[in-house]
PDB file of C-alpha atoms in Angstrom:
ATOM      1  CA  MET A  13      23.700   6.577 -84.311  1.00 95.00           C
ATOM      2  CA  LYS A  14      24.868   6.464 -87.713  1.00 97.00           C
ATOM      3  CA  VAL A  15      22.218   7.167 -90.469  1.00 98.00           C
ATOM      4  CA  TRP A  16      22.563   6.036 -94.118  1.00 98.00           C
ATOM      5  CA  THR A  17      19.744   7.039 -96.326  1.00 98.00           C
ATOM      6  CA  VAL A  18      19.585   5.031 -99.400  1.00 98.00           C
ATOM      7  CA  ALA A  19      18.152   7.296-102.269  1.00 97.00           C
ATOM      8  CA  ASN A  20      17.563   7.883-105.706  1.00 95.00           C
ATOM      9  CA  GLN A  21      14.806   9.514-107.789  1.00 92.00           C
ATOM     10  CA  LYS A  22      14.832   6.691-110.239  1.00 91.00           C
ATOM     11  CA  GLY A  23      12.946   3.426-109.258  1.00 90.00           C
ATOM     12  CA  GLY A  24      14.337   0.105-109.699  1.00 91.00           C
ATOM     13  CA  VAL A  25      17.974   0.860-109.228  1.00 94.00           C
ATOM     14  CA  GLY A  26      18.407  -1.427-106.245  1.00 95.00           C
ATOM     15  CA  LYS A  27      17.387   0.843-103.058  1.00 96.00           C
ATOM     16  CA  THR A  28      15.671  -1.729-101.316  1.00 97.00           C
ATOM     17  CA  THR A  29      18.133  -4.469-101.923  1.00 97.00           C
ATOM     18  CA  THR A  30      20.976  -2.327-100.865  1.00 98.00           C
ATOM     19  CA  THR A  31      19.254  -1.326 -97.683  1.00 98.00           C
ATOM     20  CA  VAL A  32      18.253  -4.772 -96.690  1.00 98.00           C
ATOM     21  CA  THR A  33      21.644  -6.309 -97.571  1.00 98.00           C
ATOM     22  CA  LEU A  34      23.730  -3.680 -95.900  1.00 98.00           C
ATOM     23  CA  GLY A  35      21.408  -3.810 -92.783  1.00 98.00           C
ATOM     24  CA  GLY A  36      21.661  -7.717 -92.625  1.00 97.00           C
ATOM     25  CA  LEU A  37      25.442  -7.633 -93.006  1.00 98.00           C
ATOM     26  CA  LEU A  38      25.728  -4.925 -90.072  1.00 98.00           C
ATOM     27  CA  ALA A  39      23.398  -6.872 -87.726  1.00 97.00           C
ATOM     28  CA  GLU A  40      25.257 -10.212 -88.468  1.00 96.00           C
ATOM     29  CA  ARG A  41      28.475  -8.366 -87.391  1.00 95.00           C
ATOM     30  CA  GLY A  42      26.910  -7.641 -83.882  1.00 95.00           C
ATOM     31  CA  ALA A  43      25.612  -4.007 -84.849  1.00 97.00           C
ATOM     32  CA  LYS A  44      22.176  -3.256 -83.516  1.00 98.00           C
ATOM     33  CA  VAL A  45      20.234  -1.867 -86.645  1.00 98.00           C
ATOM     34  CA  ILE A  46      17.105  -0.250 -87.458  1.00 98.00           C
ATOM     35  CA  LEU A  47      15.693  -0.450 -91.129  1.00 98.00           C
ATOM     36  CA  VAL A  48      13.274   2.552 -91.888  1.00 98.00           C
ATOM     37  CA  ASP A  49      10.812   1.978 -94.854  1.00 98.00           C
ATOM     38  CA  THR A  50       9.675   5.381 -96.104  1.00 97.00           C
ATOM     39  CA  ASP A  51       8.198   4.166 -99.189  1.00 96.00           C
ATOM     40  CA  PRO A  52       4.308   4.051 -99.270  1.00 95.00           C
ATOM     41  CA  HIS A  53       4.554   0.899-101.433  1.00 94.00           C
ATOM     42  CA  ALA A  54       6.043  -0.711 -98.346  1.00 95.00           C
ATOM     43  CA  SER A  55       8.312  -2.971-100.446  1.00 95.00           C
ATOM     44  CA  MET A  56      10.971  -3.304 -97.681  1.00 96.00           C
ATOM     45  CA  SER A  57       8.346  -4.175 -95.067  1.00 96.00           C
ATOM     46  CA  TYR A  58       6.980  -6.732 -97.313  1.00 95.00           C
ATOM     47  CA  TYR A  59      10.338  -8.305 -97.922  1.00 95.00           C
ATOM     48  CA  PHE A  60      10.431  -8.944 -94.283  1.00 95.00           C
ATOM     49  CA  GLY A  61       6.824 -10.747 -94.407  1.00 94.00           C
ATOM     50  CA  ILE A  62       5.270  -7.704 -92.810  1.00 94.00           C
ATOM     51  CA  ASP A  63       1.767  -6.975 -94.255  1.00 91.00           C
ATOM     52  CA  SER A  64       1.217  -3.132 -93.937  1.00 84.00           C
ATOM     53  CA  ASP A  65      -2.465  -3.495 -93.733  1.00 83.00           C
ATOM     54  CA  ASP A  66      -2.234  -5.673 -90.650  1.00 87.00           C
ATOM     55  CA  LEU A  67       0.054  -3.287 -88.665  1.00 90.00           C
ATOM     56  CA  SER A  68      -1.501  -1.399 -85.603  1.00 89.00           C
ATOM     57  CA  HIS A  69       1.533   1.077 -85.599  1.00 91.00           C
ATOM     58  CA  SER A  70       3.756   2.317 -88.514  1.00 95.00           C
ATOM     59  CA  LEU A  71       6.018   5.111 -89.706  1.00 96.00           C
ATOM     60  CA  TYR A  72       2.749   6.956 -90.467  1.00 94.00           C
ATOM     61  CA  ASP A  73       2.089   7.151 -86.760  1.00 93.00           C
ATOM     62  CA  VAL A  74       5.278   8.857 -86.174  1.00 93.00           C
ATOM     63  CA  PHE A  75       4.434  11.731 -88.625  1.00 91.00           C
ATOM     64  CA  VAL A  76       0.706  12.217 -87.622  1.00 88.00           C
ATOM     65  CA  ASP A  77       0.379  11.104 -84.013  1.00 74.00           C
ATOM     66  CA  ASP A  78      -1.706  13.878 -81.955  1.00 71.00           C
ATOM     67  CA  LYS A  79       0.631  13.409 -78.796  1.00 75.00           C
ATOM     68  CA  PRO A  80       4.186  14.739 -78.500  1.00 81.00           C
ATOM     69  CA  LEU A  81       6.462  12.038 -79.903  1.00 86.00           C
ATOM     70  CA  ASP A  82       8.523  10.144 -77.209  1.00 91.00           C
ATOM     71  CA  LYS A  83      10.860   7.258 -77.145  1.00 95.00           C
ATOM     72  CA  GLU A  84       8.251   4.652 -76.336  1.00 94.00           C
ATOM     73  CA  ALA A  85       5.987   5.778 -79.180  1.00 92.00           C
ATOM     74  CA  VAL A  86       8.765   5.207 -81.649  1.00 95.00           C
ATOM     75  CA  LEU A  87       9.715   1.961 -80.180  1.00 95.00           C
ATOM     76  CA  ASP A  88       6.094   0.772 -80.384  1.00 94.00           C
ATOM     77  CA  CYS A  89       6.120   1.137 -83.971  1.00 94.00           C
ATOM     78  CA  LEU A  90       9.052  -1.286 -84.536  1.00 96.00           C
ATOM     79  CA  CYS A  91       8.886  -4.697 -85.928  1.00 96.00           C
ATOM     80  CA  SER A  92      11.431  -7.598 -84.956  1.00 95.00           C
ATOM     81  CA  THR A  93      13.086  -9.971 -87.386  1.00 95.00           C
ATOM     82  CA  LYS A  94      14.727 -13.304 -87.318  1.00 92.00           C
ATOM     83  CA  LEU A  95      18.007 -11.535 -86.178  1.00 94.00           C
ATOM     84  CA  ASP A  96      17.768 -10.185 -82.687  1.00 94.00           C
ATOM     85  CA  SER A  97      19.709  -7.076 -83.616  1.00 97.00           C
ATOM     86  CA  LEU A  98      17.840  -6.138 -86.510  1.00 98.00           C
ATOM     87  CA  PHE A  99      14.723  -4.234 -86.443  1.00 98.00           C
ATOM     88  CA  ILE A 100      12.032  -2.771 -88.947  1.00 97.00           C
ATOM     89  CA  LEU A 101      10.230   0.674 -88.801  1.00 98.00           C
ATOM     90  CA  PRO A 102       7.590  -0.295 -91.141  1.00 97.00           C
ATOM     91  CA  ALA A 103       5.857   1.708 -93.843  1.00 96.00           C
ATOM     92  CA  SER A 104       2.054   1.833 -94.584  1.00 93.00           C
ATOM     93  CA  MET A 105      -0.009   3.032 -97.778  1.00 93.00           C
ATOM     94  CA  ALA A 106      -1.171   5.959 -95.687  1.00 92.00           C
ATOM     95  CA  LEU A 107       2.253   7.458 -96.009  1.00 93.00           C
ATOM     96  CA  ALA A 108       1.095   8.525 -99.603  1.00 92.00           C
ATOM     97  CA  THR A 109      -1.245  11.004 -98.139  1.00 91.00           C
ATOM     98  CA  LEU A 110       1.680  13.172 -96.059  1.00 89.00           C
ATOM     99  CA  ASP A 111       2.563  15.722 -98.851  1.00 86.00           C
ATOM    100  CA  ARG A 112      -1.011  16.762 -99.005  1.00 85.00           C
ATOM    101  CA  LYS A 113      -1.365  16.791 -95.229  1.00 76.00           C
ATOM    102  CA  LEU A 114       2.064  18.042 -94.053  1.00 72.00           C
ATOM    103  CA  GLY A 115       3.577  19.483 -97.304  1.00 62.00           C
ATOM    104  CA  ASN A 116       3.091  23.149 -96.458  1.00 66.00           C
ATOM    105  CA  GLN A 117       3.630  22.830 -92.555  1.00 70.00           C
ATOM    106  CA  SER A 118       6.875  24.439 -91.343  1.00 67.00           C
ATOM    107  CA  GLY A 119       9.318  22.102 -89.464  1.00 69.00           C
ATOM    108  CA  MET A 120       7.812  18.787 -91.287  1.00 81.00           C
ATOM    109  CA  GLY A 121      11.259  17.913 -92.794  1.00 87.00           C
ATOM    110  CA  LEU A 122      12.679  17.204 -89.450  1.00 91.00           C
ATOM    111  CA  ILE A 123      10.331  14.638 -88.021  1.00 93.00           C
ATOM    112  CA  LEU A 124      12.165  11.520 -88.857  1.00 96.00           C
ATOM    113  CA  LYS A 125      15.456  12.901 -87.542  1.00 96.00           C
ATOM    114  CA  LYS A 126      13.777  13.997 -84.237  1.00 95.00           C
ATOM    115  CA  ALA A 127      12.231  10.458 -83.909  1.00 96.00           C
ATOM    116  CA  LEU A 128      15.666   8.805 -84.638  1.00 98.00           C
ATOM    117  CA  ALA A 129      17.161  11.100 -82.022  1.00 97.00           C
ATOM    118  CA  LEU A 130      14.785   9.628 -79.565  1.00 97.00           C
ATOM    119  CA  ILE A 131      16.145   6.117 -79.969  1.00 97.00           C
ATOM    120  CA  ASP A 132      19.689   7.064 -80.615  1.00 97.00           C
ATOM    121  CA  ASP A 133      21.004   5.217 -77.651  1.00 96.00           C
ATOM    122  CA  GLU A 134      19.108   2.000 -78.661  1.00 96.00           C
ATOM    123  CA  PHE A 135      20.806   1.455 -82.245  1.00 98.00           C
ATOM    124  CA  GLU A 136      24.077   1.850 -83.837  1.00 97.00           C
ATOM    125  CA  TYR A 137      22.825   2.329 -87.455  1.00 98.00           C
ATOM    126  CA  ALA A 138      19.649   3.295 -88.980  1.00 98.00           C
ATOM    127  CA  LEU A 139      19.274   2.605 -92.777  1.00 98.00           C
ATOM    128  CA  ILE A 140      16.552   4.440 -94.439  1.00 98.00           C
ATOM    129  CA  ASP A 141      14.843   3.019 -97.865  1.00 98.00           C
ATOM    130  CA  CYS A 142      13.476   5.995 -99.590  1.00 96.00           C
ATOM    131  CA  PRO A 143      10.645   6.333-102.231  1.00 94.00           C
ATOM    132  CA  PRO A 144      11.832   7.458-105.786  1.00 92.00           C
ATOM    133  CA  VAL A 145      10.106  10.866-105.357  1.00 90.00           C
ATOM    134  CA  LEU A 146      11.270  14.045-103.777  1.00 89.00           C
ATOM    135  CA  GLY A 147       8.573  14.879-101.333  1.00 90.00           C
ATOM    136  CA  VAL A 148       8.162  15.010 -97.383  1.00 92.00           C
ATOM    137  CA  LEU A 149       9.398  11.509 -97.087  1.00 95.00           C
ATOM    138  CA  MET A 150      12.497  12.012 -98.911  1.00 95.00           C
ATOM    139  CA  VAL A 151      13.250  15.253 -97.473  1.00 93.00           C
ATOM    140  CA  ASN A 152      12.907  13.703 -93.942  1.00 95.00           C
ATOM    141  CA  ALA A 153      15.071  10.913 -94.742  1.00 96.00           C
ATOM    142  CA  LEU A 154      17.872  13.188 -96.248  1.00 95.00           C
ATOM    143  CA  ALA A 155      17.453  15.725 -93.361  1.00 95.00           C
ATOM    144  CA  ALA A 156      18.013  12.766 -90.975  1.00 96.00           C
ATOM    145  CA  SER A 157      21.136  11.291 -92.718  1.00 96.00           C
ATOM    146  CA  THR A 158      24.697  11.157 -91.724  1.00 96.00           C
ATOM    147  CA  ARG A 159      25.541   9.660 -95.304  1.00 97.00           C
ATOM    148  CA  VAL A 160      23.555   9.259 -98.376  1.00 97.00           C
ATOM    149  CA  VAL A 161      24.089   6.106-100.405  1.00 98.00           C
ATOM    150  CA  ILE A 162      22.913   6.551-104.104  1.00 98.00           C
ATOM    151  CA  PRO A 163      22.595   3.134-105.920  1.00 97.00           C
ATOM    152  CA  VAL A 164      22.622   3.901-109.687  1.00 96.00           C
ATOM    153  CA  GLN A 165      21.820   1.071-112.185  1.00 94.00           C
ATOM    154  CA  THR A 166      24.759   0.854-114.740  1.00 92.00           C
ATOM    155  CA  GLU A 167      22.606   1.981-117.789  1.00 90.00           C
ATOM    156  CA  PHE A 168      22.451   5.322-119.396  1.00 86.00           C
ATOM    157  CA  LEU A 169      18.829   6.391-118.424  1.00 84.00           C
ATOM    158  CA  ALA A 170      19.691   5.720-114.787  1.00 85.00           C
ATOM    159  CA  LEU A 171      22.684   8.227-115.082  1.00 87.00           C
ATOM    160  CA  LYS A 172      19.902  11.169-115.793  1.00 84.00           C
ATOM    161  CA  GLY A 173      17.990   9.976-112.561  1.00 85.00           C
ATOM    162  CA  LEU A 174      21.324  10.438-110.713  1.00 92.00           C
ATOM    163  CA  GLU A 175      21.721  13.972-111.969  1.00 92.00           C
ATOM    164  CA  ARG A 176      18.271  14.759-110.601  1.00 92.00           C
ATOM    165  CA  MET A 177      19.269  13.290-107.254  1.00 94.00           C
ATOM    166  CA  LEU A 178      22.293  15.247-107.131  1.00 95.00           C
ATOM    167  CA  ASP A 179      20.268  18.447-107.812  1.00 94.00           C
ATOM    168  CA  SER A 180      17.969  17.725-105.195  1.00 92.00           C
ATOM    169  CA  LEU A 181      21.019  17.220-102.760  1.00 93.00           C
ATOM    170  CA  GLN A 182      22.257  20.585-103.737  1.00 92.00           C
ATOM    171  CA  ILE A 183      18.807  22.419-102.953  1.00 90.00           C
ATOM    172  CA  MET A 184      18.669  20.430 -99.636  1.00 89.00           C
ATOM    173  CA  GLN A 185      22.084  21.651 -98.719  1.00 88.00           C
ATOM    174  CA  GLN A 186      21.093  25.223 -99.072  1.00 87.00           C
ATOM    175  CA  SER A 187      17.849  25.064 -97.327  1.00 83.00           C
ATOM    176  CA  LEU A 188      19.135  22.889 -94.390  1.00 82.00           C
ATOM    177  CA  ARG A 189      22.800  24.547 -94.471  1.00 83.00           C
ATOM    178  CA  LYS A 190      24.290  21.080 -94.254  1.00 85.00           C
ATOM    179  CA  GLU A 191      26.601  19.543 -96.439  1.00 89.00           C
ATOM    180  CA  PHE A 192      25.873  15.793 -97.564  1.00 93.00           C
ATOM    181  CA  CYS A 193      28.344  13.030 -97.419  1.00 94.00           C
ATOM    182  CA  TYR A 194      27.290  10.812-100.451  1.00 97.00           C
ATOM    183  CA  THR A 195      28.599   7.653-101.890  1.00 97.00           C
ATOM    184  CA  ILE A 196      27.560   6.607-105.485  1.00 97.00           C
ATOM    185  CA  VAL A 197      27.147   2.711-105.913  1.00 98.00           C
ATOM    186  CA  PRO A 198      27.027   1.312-109.420  1.00 97.00           C
ATOM    187  CA  THR A 199      24.266  -1.500-109.335  1.00 96.00           C
ATOM    188  CA  MET A 200      22.823  -4.347-111.341  1.00 95.00           C
ATOM    189  CA  PHE A 201      26.190  -4.521-113.632  1.00 94.00           C
ATOM    190  CA  ASP A 202      26.101  -6.980-116.284  1.00 92.00           C
ATOM    191  CA  LYS A 203      29.673  -7.439-117.633  1.00 88.00           C
ATOM    192  CA  ARG A 204      28.177  -9.040-120.759  1.00 89.00           C
ATOM    193  CA  VAL A 205      26.646  -5.811-121.936  1.00 90.00           C
ATOM    194  CA  LYS A 206      28.633  -3.062-123.676  1.00 89.00           C
ATOM    195  CA  ALA A 207      25.942  -0.399-122.394  1.00 89.00           C
ATOM    196  CA  ALA A 208      26.555  -1.303-118.912  1.00 91.00           C
ATOM    197  CA  ILE A 209      30.304  -1.098-119.106  1.00 93.00           C
ATOM    198  CA  GLY A 210      29.998   2.309-120.983  1.00 93.00           C
ATOM    199  CA  ALA A 211      27.633   3.464-118.330  1.00 92.00           C
ATOM    200  CA  TYR A 212      30.141   2.509-115.515  1.00 93.00           C
ATOM    201  CA  HIS A 213      33.049   4.273-117.281  1.00 94.00           C
ATOM    202  CA  THR A 214      30.715   7.403-117.735  1.00 94.00           C
ATOM    203  CA  LEU A 215      29.858   7.319-113.998  1.00 94.00           C
ATOM    204  CA  ARG A 216      33.585   7.171-113.095  1.00 94.00           C
ATOM    205  CA  GLU A 217      34.546  10.055-115.531  1.00 95.00           C
ATOM    206  CA  THR A 218      31.862  12.455-114.478  1.00 94.00           C
ATOM    207  CA  HIS A 219      31.764  11.758-110.717  1.00 95.00           C
ATOM    208  CA  GLY A 220      35.290  10.620-109.785  1.00 95.00           C
ATOM    209  CA  ASP A 221      35.827   9.517-106.110  1.00 93.00           C
ATOM    210  CA  LYS A 222      32.329   9.933-105.198  1.00 96.00           C
ATOM    211  CA  VAL A 223      31.783   6.606-106.907  1.00 97.00           C
ATOM    212  CA  TRP A 224      32.319   3.518-104.962  1.00 97.00           C
ATOM    213  CA  GLN A 225      35.215   1.697-106.958  1.00 94.00           C
ATOM    214  CA  GLY A 226      33.495  -1.636-106.798  1.00 96.00           C
ATOM    215  CA  LEU A 227      30.415  -2.853-108.437  1.00 96.00           C
ATOM    216  CA  ILE A 228      27.239  -4.492-107.396  1.00 97.00           C
ATOM    217  CA  PRO A 229      26.538  -7.331-110.235  1.00 96.00           C
ATOM    218  CA  ILE A 230      23.378  -8.721-111.439  1.00 95.00           C
ATOM    219  CA  ASP A 231      22.737 -11.615-109.150  1.00 95.00           C
ATOM    220  CA  THR A 232      19.450 -13.788-109.099  1.00 95.00           C
ATOM    221  CA  LYS A 233      20.170 -14.709-105.509  1.00 96.00           C
ATOM    222  CA  PHE A 234      18.914 -11.504-104.388  1.00 96.00           C
ATOM    223  CA  ARG A 235      15.335 -12.306-106.040  1.00 95.00           C
ATOM    224  CA  ASP A 236      15.477 -15.896-104.403  1.00 96.00           C
ATOM    225  CA  ALA A 237      16.302 -14.266-100.995  1.00 96.00           C
ATOM    226  CA  SER A 238      13.254 -11.794-101.442  1.00 95.00           C
ATOM    227  CA  ALA A 239      10.757 -14.537-102.357  1.00 95.00           C
ATOM    228  CA  ASN A 240      11.741 -16.220 -99.222  1.00 94.00           C
ATOM    229  CA  HIS A 241      11.597 -13.188 -97.090  1.00 94.00           C
ATOM    230  CA  ALA A 242      15.437 -13.903 -96.111  1.00 95.00           C
ATOM    231  CA  LEU A 243      18.496 -11.702 -95.847  1.00 97.00           C
ATOM    232  CA  PRO A 244      20.739 -12.277 -98.782  1.00 97.00           C
ATOM    233  CA  SER A 245      23.608 -12.738 -96.542  1.00 96.00           C
ATOM    234  CA  ILE A 246      21.981 -15.496 -94.735  1.00 95.00           C
ATOM    235  CA  HIS A 247      20.175 -17.005 -97.848  1.00 95.00           C
ATOM    236  CA  ALA A 248      23.276 -17.133-100.034  1.00 96.00           C
ATOM    237  CA  PRO A 249      26.330 -15.861 -97.999  1.00 96.00           C
ATOM    238  CA  LYS A 250      28.773 -16.685-100.867  1.00 96.00           C
ATOM    239  CA  ALA A 251      26.858 -15.290-103.503  1.00 97.00           C
ATOM    240  CA  ARG A 252      28.734 -12.600-105.779  1.00 97.00           C
ATOM    241  CA  GLY A 253      26.175 -10.066-104.970  1.00 97.00           C
ATOM    242  CA  VAL A 254      26.567 -10.459-101.294  1.00 98.00           C
ATOM    243  CA  LEU A 255      30.359 -10.392-101.357  1.00 98.00           C
ATOM    244  CA  ALA A 256      30.054  -7.185-103.260  1.00 98.00           C
ATOM    245  CA  TYR A 257      28.074  -5.714-100.772  1.00 98.00           C
ATOM    246  CA  THR A 258      30.252  -7.011 -97.995  1.00 98.00           C
ATOM    247  CA  SER A 259      33.144  -5.070 -99.875  1.00 98.00           C
ATOM    248  CA  LEU A 260      30.826  -2.080-100.098  1.00 98.00           C
ATOM    249  CA  LEU A 261      30.271  -2.101 -96.355  1.00 98.00           C
ATOM    250  CA  ARG A 262      33.810  -2.207 -95.676  1.00 97.00           C
ATOM    251  CA  HIS A 263      34.340   0.728 -97.743  1.00 97.00           C
ATOM    252  CA  LEU A 264      31.343   2.797 -96.071  1.00 97.00           C
ATOM    253  CA  ARG A 265      32.767   2.079 -92.650  1.00 94.00           C
ATOM    254  CA  LEU A 266      36.206   3.131 -93.533  1.00 93.00           C
ATOM    255  CA  LEU A 267      34.580   6.622 -94.882  1.00 90.00           C
ATOM    256  CA  GLU A 268      32.880   6.776 -91.451  1.00 85.00           C
ATOM    257  CA  VAL A 269      36.271   6.301 -89.562  1.00 83.00           C
ATOM    258  CA  ALA A 270      37.938   8.952 -91.729  1.00 75.00           C
ATOM    259  CA  LYS A 271      35.241  11.677 -91.131  1.00 67.00           C
TER     260      LYS A 271
END
């Protein structure tokens, strides 16, 4: 299973949109995909019309279940979607308590990796939507990853958030003895705004080939799709934002082949 973790320590840069759109595109192309919501706000879960307050099982159970984790326990936490090949491991507000409950216990950073390993034969891809905070949940998401996708809004404050994210990856690399493969994705680009163009050029000059050469534009179709609890690629398949993510997906898959 390929595990793409979508992370940034700044909010509002397009993490959930990136996770949902890439996951939907993969599922439409025949891959069996699980989307994992590690954000206690459960935005991605709600995107699919899943109310975390009504769930009997969620990602929280994967972390705190008293019994040893097994394949069936993980599968019981999944929710289906309108696509037969796309499933959600939903979040709940209870995830917000994990740093207090588990933060000082050894081995807590590998729980999600172990859970995904149990269902490795069921899915081709797992895409993890992260909270914008470096804690137990993001550590788990990064430890489980085979690639980190870092959406960065094309504005200068977001570039500062990127530096914090890259610093965190460096710290994680040392503690896990694992080298992260990562791709920086410029998002929310508005070609009419000089600051956006300047931020994009700064991104390219500073981080070189770690930056995907394309751009994800501002596109109101993403908001419309979210309001309808619909995958962007189904709601508006010809939208410029969807076409941009289709190009990004092609790039990410080529990187996987080249590894």
